[in-house]
Coordinates of N, CA and C and ligand atoms in Angstrom, one line a residue:
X338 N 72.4 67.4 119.1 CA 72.3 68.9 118.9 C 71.4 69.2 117.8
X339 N 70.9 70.1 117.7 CA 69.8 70.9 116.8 C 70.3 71.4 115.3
X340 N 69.7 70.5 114.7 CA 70.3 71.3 113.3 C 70.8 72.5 113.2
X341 N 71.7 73.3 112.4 CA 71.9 74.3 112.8 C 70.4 75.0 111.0
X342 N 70.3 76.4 111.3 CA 69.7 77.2 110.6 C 70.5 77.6 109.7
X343 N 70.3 77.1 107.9 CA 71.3 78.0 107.5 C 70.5 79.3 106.7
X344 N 71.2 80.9 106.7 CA 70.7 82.3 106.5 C 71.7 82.5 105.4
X345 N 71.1 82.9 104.6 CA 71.8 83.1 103.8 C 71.6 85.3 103.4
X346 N 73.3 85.2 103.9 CA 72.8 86.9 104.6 C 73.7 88.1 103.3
X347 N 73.5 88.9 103.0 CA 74.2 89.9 101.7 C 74.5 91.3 102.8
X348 N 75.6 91.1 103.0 CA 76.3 92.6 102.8 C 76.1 94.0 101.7
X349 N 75.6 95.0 101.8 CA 75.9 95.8 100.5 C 75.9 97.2 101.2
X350 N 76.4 98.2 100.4 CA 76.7 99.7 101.0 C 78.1 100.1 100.0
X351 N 78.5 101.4 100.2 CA 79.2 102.2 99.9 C 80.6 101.6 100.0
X352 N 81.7 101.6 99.3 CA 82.9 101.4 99.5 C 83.4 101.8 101.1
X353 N 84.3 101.5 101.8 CA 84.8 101.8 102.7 C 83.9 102.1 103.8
X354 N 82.8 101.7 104.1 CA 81.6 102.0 105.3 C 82.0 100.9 106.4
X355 N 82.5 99.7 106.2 CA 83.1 98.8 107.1 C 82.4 97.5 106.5
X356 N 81.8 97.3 105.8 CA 81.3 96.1 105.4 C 82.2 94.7 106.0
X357 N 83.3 94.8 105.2 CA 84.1 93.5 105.7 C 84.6 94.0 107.0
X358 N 85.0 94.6 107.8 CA 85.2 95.2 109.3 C 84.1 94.3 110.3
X359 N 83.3 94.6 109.6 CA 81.7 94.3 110.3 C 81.5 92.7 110.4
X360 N 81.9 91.9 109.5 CA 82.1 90.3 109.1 C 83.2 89.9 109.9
X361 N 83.8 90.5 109.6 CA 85.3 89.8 110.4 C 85.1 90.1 112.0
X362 N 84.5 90.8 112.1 CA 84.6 91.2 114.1 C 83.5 90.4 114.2
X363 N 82.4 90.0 113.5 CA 81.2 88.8 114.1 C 82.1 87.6 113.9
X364 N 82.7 87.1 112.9 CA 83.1 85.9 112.4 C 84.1 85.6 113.1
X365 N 85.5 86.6 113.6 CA 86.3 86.5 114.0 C 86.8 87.0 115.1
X366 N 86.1 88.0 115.7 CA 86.4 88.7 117.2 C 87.6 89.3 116.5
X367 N 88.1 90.4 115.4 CA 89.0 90.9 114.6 C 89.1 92.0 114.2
X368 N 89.6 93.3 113.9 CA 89.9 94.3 113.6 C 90.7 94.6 113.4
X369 N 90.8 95.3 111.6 CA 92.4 95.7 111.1 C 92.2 96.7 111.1
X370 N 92.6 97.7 111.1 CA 92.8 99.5 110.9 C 92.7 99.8 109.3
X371 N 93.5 99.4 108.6 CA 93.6 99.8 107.3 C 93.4 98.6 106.4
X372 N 92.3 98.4 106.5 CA 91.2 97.1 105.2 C 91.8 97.5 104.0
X373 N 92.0 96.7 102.8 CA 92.3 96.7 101.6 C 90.7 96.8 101.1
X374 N 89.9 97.6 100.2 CA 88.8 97.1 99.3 C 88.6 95.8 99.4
X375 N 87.4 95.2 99.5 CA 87.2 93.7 98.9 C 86.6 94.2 97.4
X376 N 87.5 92.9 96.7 CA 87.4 92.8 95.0 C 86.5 91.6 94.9
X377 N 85.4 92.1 94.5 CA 84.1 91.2 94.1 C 83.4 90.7 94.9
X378 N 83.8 89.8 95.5 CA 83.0 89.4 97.2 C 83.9 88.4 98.0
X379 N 83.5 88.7 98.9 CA 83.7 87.2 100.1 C 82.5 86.3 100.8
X380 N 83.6 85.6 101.1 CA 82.4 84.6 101.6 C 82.6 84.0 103.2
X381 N 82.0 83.9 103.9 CA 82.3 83.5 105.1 C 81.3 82.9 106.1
X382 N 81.5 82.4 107.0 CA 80.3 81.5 107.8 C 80.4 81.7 109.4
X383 N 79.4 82.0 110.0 CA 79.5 82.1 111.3 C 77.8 81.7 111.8
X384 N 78.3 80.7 113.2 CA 77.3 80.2 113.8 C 76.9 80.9 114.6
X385 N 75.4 81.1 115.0 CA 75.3 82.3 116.3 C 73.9 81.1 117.0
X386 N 73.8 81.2 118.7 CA 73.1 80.3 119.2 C 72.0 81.7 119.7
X387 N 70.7 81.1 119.7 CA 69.7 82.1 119.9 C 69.5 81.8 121.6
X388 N 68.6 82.3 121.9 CA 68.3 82.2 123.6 C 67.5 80.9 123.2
X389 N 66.8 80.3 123.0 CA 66.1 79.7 122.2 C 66.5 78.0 122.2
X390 N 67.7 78.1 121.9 CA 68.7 76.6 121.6 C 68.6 76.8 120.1
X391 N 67.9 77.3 119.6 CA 68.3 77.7 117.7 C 69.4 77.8 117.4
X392 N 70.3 77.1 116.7 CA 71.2 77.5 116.0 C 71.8 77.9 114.3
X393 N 71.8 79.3 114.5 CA 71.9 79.6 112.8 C 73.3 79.9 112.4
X394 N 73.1 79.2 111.3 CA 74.6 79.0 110.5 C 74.3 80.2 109.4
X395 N 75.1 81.5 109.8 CA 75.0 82.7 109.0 C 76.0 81.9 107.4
X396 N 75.5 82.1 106.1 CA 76.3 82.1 105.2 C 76.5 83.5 104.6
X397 N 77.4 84.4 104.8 CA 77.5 85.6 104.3 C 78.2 85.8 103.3
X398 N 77.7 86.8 102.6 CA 78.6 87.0 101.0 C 78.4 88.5 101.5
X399 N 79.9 89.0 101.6 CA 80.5 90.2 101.7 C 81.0 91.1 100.6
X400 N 79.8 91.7 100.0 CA 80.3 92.0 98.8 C 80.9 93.7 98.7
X401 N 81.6 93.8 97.2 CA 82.4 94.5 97.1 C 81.7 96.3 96.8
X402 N 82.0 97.5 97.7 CA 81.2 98.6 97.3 C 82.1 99.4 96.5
X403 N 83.0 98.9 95.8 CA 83.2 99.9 95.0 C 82.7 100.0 93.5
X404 N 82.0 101.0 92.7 CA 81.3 101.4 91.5 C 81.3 100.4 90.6
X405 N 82.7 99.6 90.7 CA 83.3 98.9 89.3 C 82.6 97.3 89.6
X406 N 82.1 97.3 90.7 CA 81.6 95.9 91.5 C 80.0 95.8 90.7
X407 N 79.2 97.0 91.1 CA 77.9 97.4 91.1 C 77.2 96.2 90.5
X408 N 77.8 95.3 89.3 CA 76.9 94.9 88.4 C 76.6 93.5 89.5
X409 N 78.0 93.1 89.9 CA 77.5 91.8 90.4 C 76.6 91.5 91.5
X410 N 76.7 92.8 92.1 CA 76.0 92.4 93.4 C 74.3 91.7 93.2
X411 N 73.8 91.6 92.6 CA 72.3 90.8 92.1 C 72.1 89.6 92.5
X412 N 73.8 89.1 91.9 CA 73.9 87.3 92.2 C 74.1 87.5 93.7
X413 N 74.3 88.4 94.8 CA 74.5 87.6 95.9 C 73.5 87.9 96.7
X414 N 72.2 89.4 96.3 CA 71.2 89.6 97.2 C 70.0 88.6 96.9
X415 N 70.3 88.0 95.6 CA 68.6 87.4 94.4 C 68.4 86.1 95.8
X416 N 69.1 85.7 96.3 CA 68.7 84.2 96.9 C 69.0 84.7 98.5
X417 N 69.0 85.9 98.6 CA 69.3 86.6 100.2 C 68.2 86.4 101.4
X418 N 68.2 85.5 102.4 CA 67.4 85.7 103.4 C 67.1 87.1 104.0
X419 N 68.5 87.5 104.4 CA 68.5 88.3 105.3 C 69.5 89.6 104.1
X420 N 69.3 91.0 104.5 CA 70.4 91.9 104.1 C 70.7 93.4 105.2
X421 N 72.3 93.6 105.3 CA 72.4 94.4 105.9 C 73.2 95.2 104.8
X422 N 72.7 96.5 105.1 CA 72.7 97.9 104.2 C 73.6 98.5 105.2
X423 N 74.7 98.7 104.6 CA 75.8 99.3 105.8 C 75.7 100.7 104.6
X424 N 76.1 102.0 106.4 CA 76.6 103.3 105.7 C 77.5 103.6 106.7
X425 N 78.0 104.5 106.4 CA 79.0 105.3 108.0 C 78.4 106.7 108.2
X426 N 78.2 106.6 109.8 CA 77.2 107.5 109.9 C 78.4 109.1 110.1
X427 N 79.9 108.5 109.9 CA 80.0 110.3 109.8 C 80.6 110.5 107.8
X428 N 79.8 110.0 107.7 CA 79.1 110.6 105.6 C 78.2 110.3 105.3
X429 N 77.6 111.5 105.3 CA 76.6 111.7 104.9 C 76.0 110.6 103.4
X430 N 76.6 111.0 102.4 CA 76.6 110.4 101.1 C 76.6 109.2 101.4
X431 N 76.8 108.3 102.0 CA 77.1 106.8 102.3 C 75.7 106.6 102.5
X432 N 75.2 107.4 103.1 CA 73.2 107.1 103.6 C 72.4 107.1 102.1
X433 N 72.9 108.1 101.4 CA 72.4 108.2 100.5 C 72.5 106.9 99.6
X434 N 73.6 106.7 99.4 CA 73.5 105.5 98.6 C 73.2 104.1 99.4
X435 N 73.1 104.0 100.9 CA 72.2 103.2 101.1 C 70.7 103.1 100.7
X436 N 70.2 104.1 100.6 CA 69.1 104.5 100.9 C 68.8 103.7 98.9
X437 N 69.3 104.0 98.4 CA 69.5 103.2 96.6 C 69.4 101.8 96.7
X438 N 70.4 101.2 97.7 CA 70.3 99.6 97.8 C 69.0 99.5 98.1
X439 N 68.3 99.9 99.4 CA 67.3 99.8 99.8 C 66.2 99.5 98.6
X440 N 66.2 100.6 97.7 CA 65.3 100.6 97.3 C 65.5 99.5 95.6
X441 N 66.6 98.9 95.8 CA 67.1 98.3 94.6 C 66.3 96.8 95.0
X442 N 66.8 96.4 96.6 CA 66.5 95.0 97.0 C 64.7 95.2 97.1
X443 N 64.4 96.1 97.5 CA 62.5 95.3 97.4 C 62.1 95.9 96.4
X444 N 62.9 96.1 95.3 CA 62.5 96.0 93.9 C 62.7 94.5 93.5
X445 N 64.1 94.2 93.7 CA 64.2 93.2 93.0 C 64.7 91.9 93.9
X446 N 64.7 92.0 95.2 CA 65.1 90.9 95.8 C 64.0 90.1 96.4
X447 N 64.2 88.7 97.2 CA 63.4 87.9 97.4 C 62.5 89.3 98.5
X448 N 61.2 89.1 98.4 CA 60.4 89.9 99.4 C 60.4 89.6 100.8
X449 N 60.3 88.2 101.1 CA 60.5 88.2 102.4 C 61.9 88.6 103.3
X450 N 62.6 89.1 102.7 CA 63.9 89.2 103.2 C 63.9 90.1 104.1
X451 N 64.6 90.0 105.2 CA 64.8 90.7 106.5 C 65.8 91.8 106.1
X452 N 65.9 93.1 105.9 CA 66.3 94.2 105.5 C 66.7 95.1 107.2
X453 N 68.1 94.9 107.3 CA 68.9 95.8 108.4 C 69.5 96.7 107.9
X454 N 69.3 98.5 108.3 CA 70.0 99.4 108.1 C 71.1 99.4 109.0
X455 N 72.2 99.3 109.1 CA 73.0 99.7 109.6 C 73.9 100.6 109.5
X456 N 74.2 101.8 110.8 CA 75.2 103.0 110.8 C 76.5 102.8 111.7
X457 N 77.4 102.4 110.8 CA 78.7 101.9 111.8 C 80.0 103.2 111.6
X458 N 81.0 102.6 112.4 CA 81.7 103.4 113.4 C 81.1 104.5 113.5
X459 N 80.5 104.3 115.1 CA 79.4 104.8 115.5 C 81.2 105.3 116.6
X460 N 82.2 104.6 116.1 CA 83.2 104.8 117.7 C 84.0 106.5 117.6
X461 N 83.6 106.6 116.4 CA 84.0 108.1 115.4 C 83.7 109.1 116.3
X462 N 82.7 109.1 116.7 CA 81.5 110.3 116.9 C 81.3 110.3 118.5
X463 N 82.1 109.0 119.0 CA 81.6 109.4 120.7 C 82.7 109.5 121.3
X464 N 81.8 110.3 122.1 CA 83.0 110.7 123.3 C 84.1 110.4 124.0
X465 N 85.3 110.3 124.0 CA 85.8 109.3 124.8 C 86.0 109.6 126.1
X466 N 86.0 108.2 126.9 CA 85.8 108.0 128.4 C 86.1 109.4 129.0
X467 N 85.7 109.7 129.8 CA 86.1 111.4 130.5 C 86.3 111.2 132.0
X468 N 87.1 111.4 132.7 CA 87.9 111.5 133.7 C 86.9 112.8 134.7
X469 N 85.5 112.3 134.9 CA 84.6 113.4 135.7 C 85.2 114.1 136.8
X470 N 85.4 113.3 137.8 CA 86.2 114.7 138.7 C 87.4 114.3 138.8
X471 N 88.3 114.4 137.7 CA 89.4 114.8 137.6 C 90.0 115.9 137.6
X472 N 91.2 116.4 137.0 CA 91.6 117.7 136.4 C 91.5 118.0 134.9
X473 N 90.5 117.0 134.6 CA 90.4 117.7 132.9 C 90.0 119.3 133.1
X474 N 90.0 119.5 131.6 CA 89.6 121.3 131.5 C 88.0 121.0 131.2
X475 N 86.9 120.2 131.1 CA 85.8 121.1 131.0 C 85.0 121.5 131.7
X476 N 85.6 122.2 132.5 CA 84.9 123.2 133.2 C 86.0 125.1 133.1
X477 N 86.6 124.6 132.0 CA 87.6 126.0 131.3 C 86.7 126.7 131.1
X478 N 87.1 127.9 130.1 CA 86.2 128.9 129.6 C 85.2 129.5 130.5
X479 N 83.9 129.6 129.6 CA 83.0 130.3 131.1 C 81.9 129.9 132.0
X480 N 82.6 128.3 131.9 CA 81.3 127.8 132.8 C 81.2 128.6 134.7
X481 N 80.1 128.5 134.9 CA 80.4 129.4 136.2 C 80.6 128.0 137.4
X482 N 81.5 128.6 137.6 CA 82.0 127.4 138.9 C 81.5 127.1 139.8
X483 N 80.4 128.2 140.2 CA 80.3 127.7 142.0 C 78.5 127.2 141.8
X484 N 78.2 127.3 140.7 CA 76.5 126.7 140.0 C 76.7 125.3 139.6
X485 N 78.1 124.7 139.5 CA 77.9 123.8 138.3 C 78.3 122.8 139.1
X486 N 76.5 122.2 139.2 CA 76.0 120.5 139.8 C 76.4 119.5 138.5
X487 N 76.6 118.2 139.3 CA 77.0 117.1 138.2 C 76.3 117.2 137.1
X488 N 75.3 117.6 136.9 CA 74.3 117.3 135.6 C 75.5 118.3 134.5
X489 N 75.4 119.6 135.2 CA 76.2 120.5 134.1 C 77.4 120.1 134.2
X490 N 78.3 119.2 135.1 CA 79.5 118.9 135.2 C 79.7 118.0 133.6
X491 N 78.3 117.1 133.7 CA 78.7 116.0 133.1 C 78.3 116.8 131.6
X492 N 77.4 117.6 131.5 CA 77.1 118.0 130.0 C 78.6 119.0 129.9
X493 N 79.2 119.4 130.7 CA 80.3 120.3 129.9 C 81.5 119.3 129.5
X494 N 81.5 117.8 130.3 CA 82.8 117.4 130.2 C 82.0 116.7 128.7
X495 N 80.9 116.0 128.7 CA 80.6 115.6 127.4 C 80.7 116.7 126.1
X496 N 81.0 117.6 126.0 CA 80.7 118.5 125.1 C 82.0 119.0 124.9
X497 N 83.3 118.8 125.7 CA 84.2 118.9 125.5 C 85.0 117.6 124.8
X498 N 84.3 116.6 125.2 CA 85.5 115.7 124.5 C 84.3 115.2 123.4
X499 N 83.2 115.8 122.5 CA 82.4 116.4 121.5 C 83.9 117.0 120.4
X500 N 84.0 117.9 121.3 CA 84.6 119.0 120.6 C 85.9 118.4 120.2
X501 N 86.4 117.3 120.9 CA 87.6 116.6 121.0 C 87.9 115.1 119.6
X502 N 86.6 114.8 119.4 CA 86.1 113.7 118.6 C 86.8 114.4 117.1
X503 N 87.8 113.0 116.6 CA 87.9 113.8 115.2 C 87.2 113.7 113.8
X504 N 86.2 113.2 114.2 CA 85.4 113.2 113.2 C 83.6 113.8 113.9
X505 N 82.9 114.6 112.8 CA 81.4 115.1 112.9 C 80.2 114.0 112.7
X506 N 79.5 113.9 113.0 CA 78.6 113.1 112.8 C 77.9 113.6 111.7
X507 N 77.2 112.9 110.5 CA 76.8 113.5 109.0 C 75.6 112.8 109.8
X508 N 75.3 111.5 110.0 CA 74.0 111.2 110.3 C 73.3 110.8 111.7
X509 N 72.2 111.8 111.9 CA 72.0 111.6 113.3 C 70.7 110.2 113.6
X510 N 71.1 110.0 114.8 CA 70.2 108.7 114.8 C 68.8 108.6 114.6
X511 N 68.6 110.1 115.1 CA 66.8 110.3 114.6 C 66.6 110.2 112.9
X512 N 67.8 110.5 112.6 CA 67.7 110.9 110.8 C 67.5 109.6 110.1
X513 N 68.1 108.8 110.6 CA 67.9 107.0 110.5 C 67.3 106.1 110.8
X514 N 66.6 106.6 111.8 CA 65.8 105.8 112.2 C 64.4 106.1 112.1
X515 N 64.4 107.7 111.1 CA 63.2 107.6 110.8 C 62.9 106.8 109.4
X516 N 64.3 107.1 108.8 CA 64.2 106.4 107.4 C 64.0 105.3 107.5
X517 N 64.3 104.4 108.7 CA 64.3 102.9 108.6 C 63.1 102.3 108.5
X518 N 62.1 103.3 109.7 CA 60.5 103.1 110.0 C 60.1 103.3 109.0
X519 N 60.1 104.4 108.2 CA 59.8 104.8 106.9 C 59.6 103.4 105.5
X520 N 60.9 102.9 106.0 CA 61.2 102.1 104.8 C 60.7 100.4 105.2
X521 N 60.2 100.7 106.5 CA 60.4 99.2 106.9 C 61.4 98.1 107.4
X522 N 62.5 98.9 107.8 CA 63.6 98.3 108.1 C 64.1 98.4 109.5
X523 N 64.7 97.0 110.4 CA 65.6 97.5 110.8 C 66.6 98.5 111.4
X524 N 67.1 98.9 112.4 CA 68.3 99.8 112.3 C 69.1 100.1 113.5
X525 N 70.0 99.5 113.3 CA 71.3 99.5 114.4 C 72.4 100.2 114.0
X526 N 73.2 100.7 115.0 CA 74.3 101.6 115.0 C 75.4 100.6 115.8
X527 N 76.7 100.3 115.0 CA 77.8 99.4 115.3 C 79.1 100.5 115.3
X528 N 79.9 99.6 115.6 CA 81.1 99.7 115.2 C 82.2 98.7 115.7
X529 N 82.5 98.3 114.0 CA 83.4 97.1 113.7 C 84.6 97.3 114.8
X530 N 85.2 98.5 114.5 CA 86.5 98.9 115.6 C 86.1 98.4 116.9
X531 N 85.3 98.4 118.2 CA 85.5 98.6 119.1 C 84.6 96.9 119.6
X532 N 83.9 96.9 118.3 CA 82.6 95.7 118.6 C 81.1 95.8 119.1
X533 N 81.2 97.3 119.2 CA 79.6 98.0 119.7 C 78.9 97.6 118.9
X534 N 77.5 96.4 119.4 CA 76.7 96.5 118.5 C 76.7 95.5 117.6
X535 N 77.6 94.8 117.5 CA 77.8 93.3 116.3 C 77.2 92.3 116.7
X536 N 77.4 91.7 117.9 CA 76.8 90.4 118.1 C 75.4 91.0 117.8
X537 N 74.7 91.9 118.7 CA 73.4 92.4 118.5 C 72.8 92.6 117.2
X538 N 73.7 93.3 116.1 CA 72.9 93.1 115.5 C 72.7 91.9 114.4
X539 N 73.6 90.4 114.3 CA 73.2 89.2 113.8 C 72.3 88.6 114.7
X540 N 72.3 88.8 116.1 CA 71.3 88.6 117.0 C 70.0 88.1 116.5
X541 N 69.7 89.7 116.3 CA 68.4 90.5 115.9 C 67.6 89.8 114.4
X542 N 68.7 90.2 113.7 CA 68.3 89.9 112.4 C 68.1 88.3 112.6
X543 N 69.0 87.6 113.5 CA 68.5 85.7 113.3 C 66.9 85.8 113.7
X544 N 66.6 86.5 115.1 CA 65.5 86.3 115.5 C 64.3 86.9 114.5
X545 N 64.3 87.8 113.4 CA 63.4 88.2 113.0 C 63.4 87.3 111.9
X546 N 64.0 86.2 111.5 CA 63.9 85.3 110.3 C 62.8 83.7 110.9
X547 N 61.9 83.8 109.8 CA 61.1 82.9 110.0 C 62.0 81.3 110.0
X548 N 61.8 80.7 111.2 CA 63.0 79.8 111.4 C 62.2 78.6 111.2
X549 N 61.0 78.2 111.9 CA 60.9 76.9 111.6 C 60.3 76.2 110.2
Ligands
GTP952 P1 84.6 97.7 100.3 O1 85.1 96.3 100.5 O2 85.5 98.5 99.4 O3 83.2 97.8 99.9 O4 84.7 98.4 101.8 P2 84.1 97.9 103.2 O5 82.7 98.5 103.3 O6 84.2 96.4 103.3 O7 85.0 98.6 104.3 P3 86.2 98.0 105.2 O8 85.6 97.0 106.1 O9 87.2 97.5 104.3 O10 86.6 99.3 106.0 C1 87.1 100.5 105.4 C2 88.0 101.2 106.3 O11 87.2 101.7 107.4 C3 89.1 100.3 106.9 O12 90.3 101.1 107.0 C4 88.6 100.0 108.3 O13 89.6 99.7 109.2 C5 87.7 101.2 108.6 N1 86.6 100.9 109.5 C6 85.7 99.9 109.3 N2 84.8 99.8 110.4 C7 85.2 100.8 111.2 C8 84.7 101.2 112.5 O14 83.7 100.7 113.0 N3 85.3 102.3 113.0 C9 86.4 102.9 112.5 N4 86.9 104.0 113.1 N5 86.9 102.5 111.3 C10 86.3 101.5 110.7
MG953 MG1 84.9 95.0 102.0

């Protein structure tokens, strides 16, 4: 079998955006509902096989976003192949202070480094499954009944269970993905809860690392 590739990959972003959420559902097929903070960092290893027969041995250091952490994080991006910039796309402020890492690591981190924006629980903000010709209500209020072909069926039932979602969306995907183009990065939308999007995005990032 083929050496494996070892990546040496840095977590960073905002307290509570899902960072470790995000590690443990690649590493572990795992989700906890109510995460404790990580205090200082973690460390963890997960193999991923490319289409390829490549095998990369992710080394991740999952570090800590809360303020009191800030100084350390240096020691785990300074020798970083790869880095994902986690925010949660319903706060706003979380972008923002990605948008700081960003500009912290290609100040000061290795240059070649593969730089992923990532916007997780993306599971917040969508719709859930909708029951089309059922007896749900969105076709209540004043949609007019005897006009309304599937297209408007489906835009009223999506717009009701919109309305249904308990949380707003702070960051829209255009809003991100222009920043990413912008900055050169990267940019996938996950979520640790459900697994939308995880394998894909260690995927991605293995394949954009110069491997041989
Ligand atoms: P620090 O370690 O303090 O930097 O936080 P973190 O970025 O590692 O966040 P963590 O993974 O601990 O997640 C924070 C909270 O958000 C936890 O209660 C998680 O269960 C929740 N969470 C994480 N990812 C998701 C997601 O994709 N969807 C939803 N709905 N909740 C999530
Ligand atoms: Mg954590």
């Amino acid at each position: 079998a083929a050496k494996p590739i070892q990546v040496k990959l840095v977590l960073l972003g905002e307290s509570a955006v899902g960072k470790s959420s995000i590690v443990v559902r690649f590493a572990q097929d795992k989700y906890t509902p109510n995460r404790e903070p990580t205090i200082g960092a973690a460390f963890l290893t997960q193999k991923c096989r490319l289409d390829d027969g490549k095998v990369i041995k992710f080394e991740i250091w999952d570090t800590a976003g809360q303020e009191r952490f800030y100084s350390l994080a240096p020691m785990y991006y300074r020798n970083a192949h790869a880095a994902m910039v986690v925010f949660d796309v319903t706060k706003a402020g979380s972008l923002t202070k990605a948008k700081s890492w960003v500009k912290e690591l290609q100040r000061q981190a290795n240059l070649n480094a593969v730089i992923a924006l990532v916007g997780n629980k993306v599971d917040l903000v969508q719709p859930a499954p909708v029951d089309v010709d059922g007896d749900t209500d969105a076709g209540s209020g004043t949609a007019n009944q005897d006009t309304l072909d599937d297209t408007e069926a489906a835009v009223a039932a999506v717009s009701s269970a919109q309305a249904a979602a308990p949380e707003a969306r702070q960051v829209s995907t255009e809003e991100a993905e222009a920043y990413a183009s912008e900055a050169g990065l990267m940019y996938f939308e996950t979520s640790a809860k459900t697994g939308q999007g995880i394998e894909q995005l260690f995927t991605e990032i293995a394949k954009k690392l110069p491997t041989d």
